[in-house]
Structure formats: C-alpha cells, structure tokens
PDB file of C-alpha atoms in Angstrom:
ATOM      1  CA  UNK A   1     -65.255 -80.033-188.953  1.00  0.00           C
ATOM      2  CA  UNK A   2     -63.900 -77.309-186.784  1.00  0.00           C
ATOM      3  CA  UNK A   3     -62.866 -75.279-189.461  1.00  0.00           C
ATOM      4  CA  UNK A   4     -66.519 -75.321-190.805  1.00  0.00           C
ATOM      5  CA  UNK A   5     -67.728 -74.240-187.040  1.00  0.00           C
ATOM      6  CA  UNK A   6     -65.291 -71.426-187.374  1.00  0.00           C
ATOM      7  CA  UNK A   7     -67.095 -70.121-190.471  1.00  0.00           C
ATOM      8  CA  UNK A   8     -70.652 -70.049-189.055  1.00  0.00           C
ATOM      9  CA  UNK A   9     -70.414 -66.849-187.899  1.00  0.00           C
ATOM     10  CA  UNK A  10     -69.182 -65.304-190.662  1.00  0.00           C
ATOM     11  CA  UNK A  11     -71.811 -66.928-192.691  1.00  0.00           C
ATOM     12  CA  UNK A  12     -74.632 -65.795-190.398  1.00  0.00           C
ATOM     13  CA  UNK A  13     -73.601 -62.382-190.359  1.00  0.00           C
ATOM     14  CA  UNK A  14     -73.331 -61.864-194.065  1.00  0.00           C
ATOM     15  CA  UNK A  15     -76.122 -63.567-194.969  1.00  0.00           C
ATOM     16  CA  UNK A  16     -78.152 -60.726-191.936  1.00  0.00           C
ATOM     17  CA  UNK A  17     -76.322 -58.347-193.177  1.00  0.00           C
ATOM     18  CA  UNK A  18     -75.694 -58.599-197.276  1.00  0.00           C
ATOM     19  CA  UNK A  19     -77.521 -61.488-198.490  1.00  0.00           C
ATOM     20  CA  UNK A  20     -81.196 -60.740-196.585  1.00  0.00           C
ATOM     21  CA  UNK A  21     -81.532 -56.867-197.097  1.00  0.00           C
ATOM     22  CA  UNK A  22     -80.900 -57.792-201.244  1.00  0.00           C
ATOM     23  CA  UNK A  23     -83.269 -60.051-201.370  1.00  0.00           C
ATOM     24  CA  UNK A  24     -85.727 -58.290-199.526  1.00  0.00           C
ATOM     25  CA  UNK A  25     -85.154 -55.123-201.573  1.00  0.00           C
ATOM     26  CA  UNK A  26     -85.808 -57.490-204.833  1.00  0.00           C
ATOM     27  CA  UNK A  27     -88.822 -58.792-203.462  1.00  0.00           C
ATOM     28  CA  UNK A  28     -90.374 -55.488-203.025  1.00  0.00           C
ATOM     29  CA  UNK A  29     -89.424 -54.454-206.457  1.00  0.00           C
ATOM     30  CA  UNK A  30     -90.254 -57.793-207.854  1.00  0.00           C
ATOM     31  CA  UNK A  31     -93.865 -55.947-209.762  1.00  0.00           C
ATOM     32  CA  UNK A  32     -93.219 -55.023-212.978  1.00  0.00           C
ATOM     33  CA  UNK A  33     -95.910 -52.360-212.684  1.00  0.00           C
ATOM     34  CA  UNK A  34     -93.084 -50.672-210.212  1.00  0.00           C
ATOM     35  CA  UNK A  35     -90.840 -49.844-213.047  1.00  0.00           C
ATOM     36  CA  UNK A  36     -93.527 -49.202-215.354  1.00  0.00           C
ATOM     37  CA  UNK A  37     -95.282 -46.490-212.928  1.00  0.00           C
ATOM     38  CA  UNK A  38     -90.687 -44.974-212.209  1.00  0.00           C
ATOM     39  CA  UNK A  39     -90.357 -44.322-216.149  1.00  0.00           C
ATOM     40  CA  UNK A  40     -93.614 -42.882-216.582  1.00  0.00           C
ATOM     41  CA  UNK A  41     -92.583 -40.303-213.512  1.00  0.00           C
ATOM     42  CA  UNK A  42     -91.172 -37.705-215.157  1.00  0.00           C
ATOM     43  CA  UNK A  43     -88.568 -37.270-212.519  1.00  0.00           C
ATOM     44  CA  UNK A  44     -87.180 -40.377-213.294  1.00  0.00           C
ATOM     45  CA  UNK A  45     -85.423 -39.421-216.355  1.00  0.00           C
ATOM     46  CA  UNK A  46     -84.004 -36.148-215.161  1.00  0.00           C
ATOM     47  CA  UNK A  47     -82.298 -38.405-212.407  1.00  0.00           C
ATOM     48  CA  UNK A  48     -80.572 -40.881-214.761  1.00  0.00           C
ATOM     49  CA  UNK A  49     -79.174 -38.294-216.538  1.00  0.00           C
ATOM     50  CA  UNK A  50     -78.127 -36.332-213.152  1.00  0.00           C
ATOM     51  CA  UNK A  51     -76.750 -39.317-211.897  1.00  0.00           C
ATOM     52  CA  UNK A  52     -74.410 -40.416-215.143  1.00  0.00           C
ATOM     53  CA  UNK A  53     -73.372 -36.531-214.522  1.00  0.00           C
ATOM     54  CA  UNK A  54     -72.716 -36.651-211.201  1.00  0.00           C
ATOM     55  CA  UNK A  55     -70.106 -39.747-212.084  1.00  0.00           C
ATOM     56  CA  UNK A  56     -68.790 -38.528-215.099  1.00  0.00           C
ATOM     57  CA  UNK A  57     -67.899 -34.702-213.865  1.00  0.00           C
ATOM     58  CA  UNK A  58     -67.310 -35.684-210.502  1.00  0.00           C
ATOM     59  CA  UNK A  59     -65.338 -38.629-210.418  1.00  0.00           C
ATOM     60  CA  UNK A  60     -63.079 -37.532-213.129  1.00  0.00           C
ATOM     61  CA  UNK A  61     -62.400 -33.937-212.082  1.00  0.00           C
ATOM     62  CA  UNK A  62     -61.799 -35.294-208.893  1.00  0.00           C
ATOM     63  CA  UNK A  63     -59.112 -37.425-209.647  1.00  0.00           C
ATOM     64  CA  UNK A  64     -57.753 -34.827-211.819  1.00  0.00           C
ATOM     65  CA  UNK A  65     -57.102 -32.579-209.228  1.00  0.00           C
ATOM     66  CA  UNK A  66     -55.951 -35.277-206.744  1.00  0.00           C
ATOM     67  CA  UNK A  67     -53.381 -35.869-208.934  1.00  0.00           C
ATOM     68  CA  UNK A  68     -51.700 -32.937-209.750  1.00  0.00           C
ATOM     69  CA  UNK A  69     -52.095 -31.888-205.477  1.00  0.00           C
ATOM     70  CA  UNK A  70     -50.569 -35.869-205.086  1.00  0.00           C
ATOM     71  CA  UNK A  71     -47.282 -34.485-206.846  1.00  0.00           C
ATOM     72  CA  UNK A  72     -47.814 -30.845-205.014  1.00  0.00           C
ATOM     73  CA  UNK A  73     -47.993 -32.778-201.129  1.00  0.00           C
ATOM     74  CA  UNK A  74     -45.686 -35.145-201.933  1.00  0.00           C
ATOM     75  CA  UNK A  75     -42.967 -32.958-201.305  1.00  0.00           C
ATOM     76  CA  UNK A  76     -41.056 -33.721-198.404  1.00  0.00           C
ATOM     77  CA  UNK A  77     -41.115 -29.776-197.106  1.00  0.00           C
ATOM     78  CA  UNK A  78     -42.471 -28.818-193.647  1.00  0.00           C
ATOM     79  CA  UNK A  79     -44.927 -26.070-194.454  1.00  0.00           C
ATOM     80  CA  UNK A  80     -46.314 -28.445-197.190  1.00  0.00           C
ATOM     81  CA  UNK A  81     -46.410 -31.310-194.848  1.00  0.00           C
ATOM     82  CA  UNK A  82     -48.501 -28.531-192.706  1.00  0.00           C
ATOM     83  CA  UNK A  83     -50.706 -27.734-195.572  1.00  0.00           C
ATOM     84  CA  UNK A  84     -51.339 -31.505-196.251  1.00  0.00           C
ATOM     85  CA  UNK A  85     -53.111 -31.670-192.499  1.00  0.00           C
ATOM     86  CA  UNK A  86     -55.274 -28.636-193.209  1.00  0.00           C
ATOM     87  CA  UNK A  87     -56.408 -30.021-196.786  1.00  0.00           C
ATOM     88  CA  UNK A  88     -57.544 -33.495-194.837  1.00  0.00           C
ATOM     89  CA  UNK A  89     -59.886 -31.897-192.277  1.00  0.00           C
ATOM     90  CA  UNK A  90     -62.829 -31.820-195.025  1.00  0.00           C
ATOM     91  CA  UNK A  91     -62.525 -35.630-195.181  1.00  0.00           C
ATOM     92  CA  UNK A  92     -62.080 -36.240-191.443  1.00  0.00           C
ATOM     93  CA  UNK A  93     -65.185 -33.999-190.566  1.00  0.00           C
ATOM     94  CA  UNK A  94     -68.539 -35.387-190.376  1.00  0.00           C
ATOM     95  CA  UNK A  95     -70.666 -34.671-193.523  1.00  0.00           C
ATOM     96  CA  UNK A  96     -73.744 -33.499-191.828  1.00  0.00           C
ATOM     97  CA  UNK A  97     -72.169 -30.256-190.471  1.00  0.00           C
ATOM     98  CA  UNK A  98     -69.720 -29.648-193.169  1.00  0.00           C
ATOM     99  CA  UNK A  99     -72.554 -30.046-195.977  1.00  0.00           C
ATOM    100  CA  UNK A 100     -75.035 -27.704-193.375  1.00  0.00           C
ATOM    101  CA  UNK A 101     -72.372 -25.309-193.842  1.00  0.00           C
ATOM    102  CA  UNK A 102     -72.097 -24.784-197.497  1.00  0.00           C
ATOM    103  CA  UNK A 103     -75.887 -25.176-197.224  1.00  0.00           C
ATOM    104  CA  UNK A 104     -76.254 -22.087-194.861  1.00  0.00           C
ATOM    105  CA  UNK A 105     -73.209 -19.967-197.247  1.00  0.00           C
ATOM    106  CA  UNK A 106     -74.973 -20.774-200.669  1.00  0.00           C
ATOM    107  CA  UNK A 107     -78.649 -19.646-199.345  1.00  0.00           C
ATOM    108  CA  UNK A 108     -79.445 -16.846-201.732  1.00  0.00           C
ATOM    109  CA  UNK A 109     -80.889 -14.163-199.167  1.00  0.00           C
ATOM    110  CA  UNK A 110     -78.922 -14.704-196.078  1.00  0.00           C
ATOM    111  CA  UNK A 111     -75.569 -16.455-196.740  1.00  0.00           C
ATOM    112  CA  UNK A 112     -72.622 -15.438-196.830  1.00  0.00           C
ATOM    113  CA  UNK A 113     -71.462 -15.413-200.497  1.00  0.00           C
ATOM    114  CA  UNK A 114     -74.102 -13.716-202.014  1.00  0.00           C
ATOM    115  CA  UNK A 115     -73.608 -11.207-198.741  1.00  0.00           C
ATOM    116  CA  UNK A 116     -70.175 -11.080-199.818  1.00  0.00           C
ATOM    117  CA  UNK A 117     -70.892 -10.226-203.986  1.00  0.00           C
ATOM    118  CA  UNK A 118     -73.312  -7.584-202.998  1.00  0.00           C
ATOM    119  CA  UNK A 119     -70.912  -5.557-200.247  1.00  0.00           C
ATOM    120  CA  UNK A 120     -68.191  -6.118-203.031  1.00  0.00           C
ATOM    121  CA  UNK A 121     -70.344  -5.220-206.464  1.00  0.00           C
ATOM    122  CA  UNK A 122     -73.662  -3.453-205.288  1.00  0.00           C
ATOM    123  CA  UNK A 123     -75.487  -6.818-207.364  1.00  0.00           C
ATOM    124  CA  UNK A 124     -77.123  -9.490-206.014  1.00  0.00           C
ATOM    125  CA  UNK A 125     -75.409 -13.201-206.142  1.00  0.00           C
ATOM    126  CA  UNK A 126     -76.858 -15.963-208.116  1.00  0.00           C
ATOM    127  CA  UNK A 127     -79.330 -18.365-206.853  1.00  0.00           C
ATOM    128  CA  UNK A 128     -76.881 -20.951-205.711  1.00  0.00           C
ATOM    129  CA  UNK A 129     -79.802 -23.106-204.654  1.00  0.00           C
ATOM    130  CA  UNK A 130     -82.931 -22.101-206.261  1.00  0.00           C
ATOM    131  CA  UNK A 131     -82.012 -22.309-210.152  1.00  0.00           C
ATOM    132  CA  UNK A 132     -81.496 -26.121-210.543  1.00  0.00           C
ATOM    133  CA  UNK A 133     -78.355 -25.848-213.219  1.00  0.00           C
ATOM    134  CA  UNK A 134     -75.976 -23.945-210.479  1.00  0.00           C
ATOM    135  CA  UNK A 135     -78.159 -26.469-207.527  1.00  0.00           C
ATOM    136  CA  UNK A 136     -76.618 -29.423-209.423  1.00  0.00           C
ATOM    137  CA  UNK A 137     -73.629 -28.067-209.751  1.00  0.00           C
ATOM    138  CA  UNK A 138     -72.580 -26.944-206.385  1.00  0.00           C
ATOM    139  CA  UNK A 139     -73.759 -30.706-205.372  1.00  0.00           C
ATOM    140  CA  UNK A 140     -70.662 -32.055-207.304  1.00  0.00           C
ATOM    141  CA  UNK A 141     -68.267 -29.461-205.749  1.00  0.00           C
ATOM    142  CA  UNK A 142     -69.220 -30.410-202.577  1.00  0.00           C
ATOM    143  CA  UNK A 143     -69.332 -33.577-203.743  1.00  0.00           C
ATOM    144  CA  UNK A 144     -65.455 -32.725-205.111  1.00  0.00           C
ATOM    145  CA  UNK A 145     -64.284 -30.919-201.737  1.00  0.00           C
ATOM    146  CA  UNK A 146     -65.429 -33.451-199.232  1.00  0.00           C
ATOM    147  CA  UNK A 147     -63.809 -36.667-200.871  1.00  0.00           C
ATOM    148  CA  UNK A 148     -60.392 -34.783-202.251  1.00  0.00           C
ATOM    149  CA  UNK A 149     -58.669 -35.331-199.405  1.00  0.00           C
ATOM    150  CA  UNK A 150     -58.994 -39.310-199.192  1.00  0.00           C
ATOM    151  CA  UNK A 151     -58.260 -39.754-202.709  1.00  0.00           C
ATOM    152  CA  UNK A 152     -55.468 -37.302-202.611  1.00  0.00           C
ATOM    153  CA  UNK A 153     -54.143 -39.268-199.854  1.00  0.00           C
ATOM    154  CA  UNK A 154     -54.647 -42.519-202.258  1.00  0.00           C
ATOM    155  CA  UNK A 155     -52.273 -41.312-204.924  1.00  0.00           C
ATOM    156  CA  UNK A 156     -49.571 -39.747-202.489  1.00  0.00           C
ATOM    157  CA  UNK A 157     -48.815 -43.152-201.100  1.00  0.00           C
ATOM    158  CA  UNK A 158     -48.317 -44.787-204.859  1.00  0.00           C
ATOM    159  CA  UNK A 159     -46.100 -41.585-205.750  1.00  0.00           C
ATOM    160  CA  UNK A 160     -44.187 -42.568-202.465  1.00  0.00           C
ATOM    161  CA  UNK A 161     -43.600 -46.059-203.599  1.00  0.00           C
ATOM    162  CA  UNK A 162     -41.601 -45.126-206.909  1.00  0.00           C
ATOM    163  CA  UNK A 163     -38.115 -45.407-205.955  1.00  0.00           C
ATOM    164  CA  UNK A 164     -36.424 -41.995-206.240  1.00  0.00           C
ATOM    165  CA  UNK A 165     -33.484 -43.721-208.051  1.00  0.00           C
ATOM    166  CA  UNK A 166     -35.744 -43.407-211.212  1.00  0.00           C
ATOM    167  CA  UNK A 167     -35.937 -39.481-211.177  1.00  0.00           C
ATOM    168  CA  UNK A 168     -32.395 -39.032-210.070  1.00  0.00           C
ATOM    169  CA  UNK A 169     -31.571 -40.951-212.769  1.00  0.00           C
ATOM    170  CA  UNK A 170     -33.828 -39.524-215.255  1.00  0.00           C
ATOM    171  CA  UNK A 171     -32.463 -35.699-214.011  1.00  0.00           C
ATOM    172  CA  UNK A 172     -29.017 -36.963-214.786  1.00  0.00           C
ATOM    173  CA  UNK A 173     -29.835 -37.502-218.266  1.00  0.00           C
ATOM    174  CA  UNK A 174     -31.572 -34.195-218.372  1.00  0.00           C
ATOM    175  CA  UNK A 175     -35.629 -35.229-218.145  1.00  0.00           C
ATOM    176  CA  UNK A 176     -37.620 -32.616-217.867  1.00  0.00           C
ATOM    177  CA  UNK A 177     -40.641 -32.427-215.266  1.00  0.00           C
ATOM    178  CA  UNK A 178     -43.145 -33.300-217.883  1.00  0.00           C
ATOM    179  CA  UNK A 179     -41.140 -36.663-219.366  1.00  0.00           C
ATOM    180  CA  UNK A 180     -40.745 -37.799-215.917  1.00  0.00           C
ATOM    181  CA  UNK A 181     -43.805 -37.749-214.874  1.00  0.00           C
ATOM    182  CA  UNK A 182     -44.848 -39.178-218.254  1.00  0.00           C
ATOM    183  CA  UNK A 183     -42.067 -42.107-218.621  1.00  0.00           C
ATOM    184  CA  UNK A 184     -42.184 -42.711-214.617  1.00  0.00           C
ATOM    185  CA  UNK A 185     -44.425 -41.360-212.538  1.00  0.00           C
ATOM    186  CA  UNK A 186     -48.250 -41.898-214.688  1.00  0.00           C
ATOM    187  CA  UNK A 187     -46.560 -45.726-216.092  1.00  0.00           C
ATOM    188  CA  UNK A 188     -46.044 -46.474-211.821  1.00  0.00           C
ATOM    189  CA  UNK A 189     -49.273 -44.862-210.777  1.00  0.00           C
ATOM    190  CA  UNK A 190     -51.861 -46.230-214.018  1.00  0.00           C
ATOM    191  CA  UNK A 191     -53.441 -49.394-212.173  1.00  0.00           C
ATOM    192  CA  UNK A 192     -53.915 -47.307-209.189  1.00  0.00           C
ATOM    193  CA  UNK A 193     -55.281 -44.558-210.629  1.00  0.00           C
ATOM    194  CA  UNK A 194     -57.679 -46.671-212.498  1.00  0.00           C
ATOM    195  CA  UNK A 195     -58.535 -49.417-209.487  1.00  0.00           C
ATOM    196  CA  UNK A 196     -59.388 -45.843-207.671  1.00  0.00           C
ATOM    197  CA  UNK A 197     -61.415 -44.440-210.089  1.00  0.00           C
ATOM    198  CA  UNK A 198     -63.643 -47.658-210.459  1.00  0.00           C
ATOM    199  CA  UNK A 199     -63.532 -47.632-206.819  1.00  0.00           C
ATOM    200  CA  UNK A 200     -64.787 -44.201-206.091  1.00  0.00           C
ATOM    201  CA  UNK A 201     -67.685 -44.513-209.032  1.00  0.00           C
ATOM    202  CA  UNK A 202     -68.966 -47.393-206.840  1.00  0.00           C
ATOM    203  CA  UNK A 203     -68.958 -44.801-203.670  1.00  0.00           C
ATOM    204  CA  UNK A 204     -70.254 -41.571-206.033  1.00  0.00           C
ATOM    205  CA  UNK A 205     -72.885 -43.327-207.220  1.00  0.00           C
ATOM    206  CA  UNK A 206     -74.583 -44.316-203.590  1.00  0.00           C
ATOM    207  CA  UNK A 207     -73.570 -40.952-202.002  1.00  0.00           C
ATOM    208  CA  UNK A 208     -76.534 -39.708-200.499  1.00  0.00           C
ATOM    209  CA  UNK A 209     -74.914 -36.329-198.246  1.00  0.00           C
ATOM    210  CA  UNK A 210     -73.562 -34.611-201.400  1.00  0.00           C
ATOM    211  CA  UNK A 211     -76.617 -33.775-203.077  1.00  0.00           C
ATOM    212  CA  UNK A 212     -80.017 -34.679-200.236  1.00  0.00           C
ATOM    213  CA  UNK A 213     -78.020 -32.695-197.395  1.00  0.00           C
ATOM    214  CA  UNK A 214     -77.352 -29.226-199.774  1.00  0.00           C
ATOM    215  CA  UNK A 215     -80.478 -29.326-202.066  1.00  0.00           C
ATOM    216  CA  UNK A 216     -82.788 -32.100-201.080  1.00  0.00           C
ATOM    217  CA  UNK A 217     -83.283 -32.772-204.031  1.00  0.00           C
ATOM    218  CA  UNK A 218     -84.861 -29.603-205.307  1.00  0.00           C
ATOM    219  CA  UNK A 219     -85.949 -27.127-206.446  1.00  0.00           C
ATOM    220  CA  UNK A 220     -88.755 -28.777-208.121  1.00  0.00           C
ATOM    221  CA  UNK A 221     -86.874 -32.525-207.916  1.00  0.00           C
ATOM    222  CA  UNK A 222     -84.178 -31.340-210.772  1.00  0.00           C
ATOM    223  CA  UNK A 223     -81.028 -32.054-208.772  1.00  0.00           C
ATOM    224  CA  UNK A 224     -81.853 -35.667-207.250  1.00  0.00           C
ATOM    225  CA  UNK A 225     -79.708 -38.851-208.072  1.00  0.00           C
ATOM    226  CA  UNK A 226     -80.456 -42.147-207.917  1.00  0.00           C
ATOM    227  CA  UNK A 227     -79.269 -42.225-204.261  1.00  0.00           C
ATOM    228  CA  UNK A 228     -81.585 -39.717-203.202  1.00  0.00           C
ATOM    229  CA  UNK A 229     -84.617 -40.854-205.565  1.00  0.00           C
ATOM    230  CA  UNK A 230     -85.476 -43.627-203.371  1.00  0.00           C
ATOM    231  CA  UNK A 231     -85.539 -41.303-200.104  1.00  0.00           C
ATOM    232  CA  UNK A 232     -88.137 -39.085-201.973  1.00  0.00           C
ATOM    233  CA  UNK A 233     -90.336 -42.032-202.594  1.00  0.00           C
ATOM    234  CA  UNK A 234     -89.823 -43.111-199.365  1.00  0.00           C
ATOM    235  CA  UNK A 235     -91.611 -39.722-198.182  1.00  0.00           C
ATOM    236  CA  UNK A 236     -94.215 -40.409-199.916  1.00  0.00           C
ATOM    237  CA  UNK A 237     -95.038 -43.941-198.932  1.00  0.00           C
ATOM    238  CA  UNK A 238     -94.218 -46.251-202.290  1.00  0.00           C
ATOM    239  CA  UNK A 239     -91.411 -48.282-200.773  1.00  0.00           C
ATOM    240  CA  UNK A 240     -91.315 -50.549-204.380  1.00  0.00           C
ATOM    241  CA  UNK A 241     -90.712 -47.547-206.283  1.00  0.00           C
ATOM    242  CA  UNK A 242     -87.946 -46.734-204.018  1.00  0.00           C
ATOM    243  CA  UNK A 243     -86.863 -50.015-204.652  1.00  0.00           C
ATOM    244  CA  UNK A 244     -87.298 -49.988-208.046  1.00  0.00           C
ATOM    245  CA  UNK A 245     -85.176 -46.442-208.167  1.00  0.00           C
ATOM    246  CA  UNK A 246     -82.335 -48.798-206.567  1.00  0.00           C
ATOM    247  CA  UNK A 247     -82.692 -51.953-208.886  1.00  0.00           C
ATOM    248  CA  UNK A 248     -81.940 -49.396-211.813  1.00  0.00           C
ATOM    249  CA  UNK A 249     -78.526 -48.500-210.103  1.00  0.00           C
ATOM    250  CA  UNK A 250     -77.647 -52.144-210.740  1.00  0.00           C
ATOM    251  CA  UNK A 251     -76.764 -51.816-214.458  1.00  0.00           C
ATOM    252  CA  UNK A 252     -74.203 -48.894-213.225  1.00  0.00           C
ATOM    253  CA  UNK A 253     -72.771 -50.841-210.284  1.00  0.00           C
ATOM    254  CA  UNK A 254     -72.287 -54.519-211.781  1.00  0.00           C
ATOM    255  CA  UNK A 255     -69.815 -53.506-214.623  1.00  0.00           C
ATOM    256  CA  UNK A 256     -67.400 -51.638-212.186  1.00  0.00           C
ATOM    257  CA  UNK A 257     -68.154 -54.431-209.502  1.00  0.00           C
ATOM    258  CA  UNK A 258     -67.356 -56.854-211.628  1.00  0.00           C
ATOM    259  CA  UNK A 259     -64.319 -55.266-213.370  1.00  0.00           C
ATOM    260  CA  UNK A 260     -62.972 -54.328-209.910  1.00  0.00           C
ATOM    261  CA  UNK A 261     -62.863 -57.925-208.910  1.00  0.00           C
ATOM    262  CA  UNK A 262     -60.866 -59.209-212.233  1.00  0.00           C
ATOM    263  CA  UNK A 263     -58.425 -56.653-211.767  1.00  0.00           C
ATOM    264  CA  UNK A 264     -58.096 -57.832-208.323  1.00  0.00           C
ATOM    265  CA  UNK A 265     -57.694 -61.373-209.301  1.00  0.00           C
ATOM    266  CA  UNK A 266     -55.906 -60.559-212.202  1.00  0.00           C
ATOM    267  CA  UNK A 267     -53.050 -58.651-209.771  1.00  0.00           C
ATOM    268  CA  UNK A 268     -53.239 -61.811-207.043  1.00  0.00           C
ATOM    269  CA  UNK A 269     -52.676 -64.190-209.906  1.00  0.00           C
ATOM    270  CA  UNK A 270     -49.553 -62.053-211.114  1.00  0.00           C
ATOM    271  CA  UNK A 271     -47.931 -61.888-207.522  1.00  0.00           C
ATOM    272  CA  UNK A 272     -48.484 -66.067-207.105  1.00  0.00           C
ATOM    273  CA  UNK A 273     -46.110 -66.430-210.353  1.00  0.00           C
TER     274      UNK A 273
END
C-alpha cells in the first residue's frame, strides 16, 4: 500500500511530463490531410534527405574522430591533460553564443573568414551561408565541434577501463600499435562505441541549435531538418503540420529506441548470471 503511495508522484509527473505532451502532439496530427498537405510541400522532401545526412555524416565522422582524440587524451601527460580542458570548453559553453559565433565568422560580407581569405589571396571567400550545399555543411561541423568533446569524453573513460596489463603484455610479445588497438583496445571498446552511436543518433536527430541557430533553415528552406521543420511551420501558424513533421521522425527514432533498450536488457541480463 505504501509502496504504491510512494509511486504516485512519479506517475503523475511522467504522465505531465511524457505521456500528455505525446498524446497531445498525436492528436493534433491525428488528420490524414496533415501528411497529405507535408509531402505535397516541396520542402518536405529536401528535409528527409537533409536529415538522414545530417545522421549519417555527422554521427559517424563524429565518432570517428572521438576515437582516434580518445587514444590521443588518454595519455597520462600534463600538457595533454591541459589540452583535454581546452578541447571540452565547446561542450561546456552554451550553444546560443557559441553557434552566434560561427554565425557572425561564416557571414559572407563581414565575417571574419572570408575577411581573412581576401587579406591573404586578394579573392573573395565562399558563401558560407548563402549557397545551401556549403550552408548544410557547415551545420554538421558545428554540429561535429560542439558535441566532440562529450563523446570524446565517452570513449576516454572505456579506454581507461582496459587494464594496462593487456598492452604491457602485448608489447612484450612485440604488438605493434595497430594489433593492439585491433586485438585489445576496439574488442574492449565495441559495445560502447556502438550503445554511443545509437545514443547520439537519438540526440542528432532532435538537435535543433546546430542547424536553426547558424542558417535558420535557409537560404530558400534547403538546409532545414526535421527538428527545425516543425519550428518553420510553427511561424506560419499550421501547428498539425508541425506535428505531422514530428510524427515522421518516429520511424527514425523507434528502431534505435528500441534497439537501445535490448542492448540494455540484454547487458543487465548478462551481469544477473
């Protein structure tokens, strides 16, 4: 009895806070003349593809280059230990600014890049924000740079937890750097690596600061992602296409969702035998 008082709260506030704003989103998008009216806007298509994109490039290039900096700051050396504080900074600042920033150094009059090109080669820089290819790509290398850090971090503390034992003794029988990390280190760090990468599609894939706070969304509404989609329709007053943009996440988010939480079982279940 007490025990079931003890739960009430916890029930109340995720059924506020998870279970009513789903249901309410579903209920706006509940018109099938919503999705009908989102595929027939020709923006809609462009954003899909943006979006799968956005995960593909970015997700995997990012934990790509966490790894290989993972083995880099690992190293138990002052100066890198140093470094390692500097490199977190993007990841501790707040996005707004940091995004503003690359916002105000890409602008193709004024900032400071293309100021840089033309004091350096007499030509003027690209149009970092204005032709939608190089817009949509300096959204996933912001996108890149601000969550490197955490993800960085991520993989430093599973190199950590390989006991060093297993490269002495691999030097000892004369291992080079490449068959250690391929017969120790990637075997150790695999379900980690993995359980992160499903982890951080879930995050990329409702990041709204990467791409609405340097583009908007533009030029033209050629760099927006899902995340963002429903913000422009919001602008415009159609909330159930907004929702509608959102219900079409789902088919990206349940898969990973759901293969996060097997994995998670699957590891509980091996530590109970």
């Amino acid at each position: 009895m007490w025990g079931a008082l003890l739960l009430v709260p916890y029930v109340l506030v995720f059924a506020v806070f998870v279970i009513y704003p789903v249901v309410y989103g579903l209920w706006v998008a509940r018109n099938p003349d919503s999705y009908v009216r989102l595929f027939q806007d020709p923006v809609f298509p462009r954003t899909v593809v943006n979006t799968l994109i956005f995960l593909l490039v970015g997700v995997n290039l990012k934990f790509l280059i966490a790894l290989g900096l993972s083995g880099f700051f690992v190293q138990q050396k002052r100066w890198i230990q140093a470094l390692l504080l500097l490199f977190l900074l993007p990841w501790a600042i707040p996005s707004i600014p940091t995004i503003l920033s690359f916002r105000f150094m890409l602008n193709p009059e004024w900032g400071l890049i293309n100021n840089t090109i033309f004091r350096l080669f007499g030509i003027d820089g690209p149009g970092w924000l204005t032709e939608p290819a190089l817009a949509f790509a300096s959204s996933v290398l912001v996108h890149i740079w601000k969550s490197l850090p955490f993800w960085t971090l991520i993989l430093i503390t599973g190199r950590l937890a390989i006991p060093t034992e297993l490269y002495e003794a691999a030097s000892v029988d004369g291992a080079s750097r490449w068959q250690q990390f391929r017969f120790i280190t990637w075997p150790a760090l695999a379900t980690l690596y993995l359980t992160s990468t499903m982890l951080s599609m879930v995050w990329t894939l409702g990041d709204f600061n990467s791409v609405y706070l340097l583009t908007g969304g533009g030029p033209g509404d050629q760099t927006h992602v899902l995340a963002t989609l429903g913000i422009r329709y919001l602008r415009i007053d159609q909330l159930d296409l907004a929702m509608a943009s959102i219900v079409m996440a789902m088919p990206l988010v349940l898969p990973l969702v759901i293969f996060m939480v097997r994995r998670l079982a699957a590891g509980e279940a091996k530590l109970a035998h």
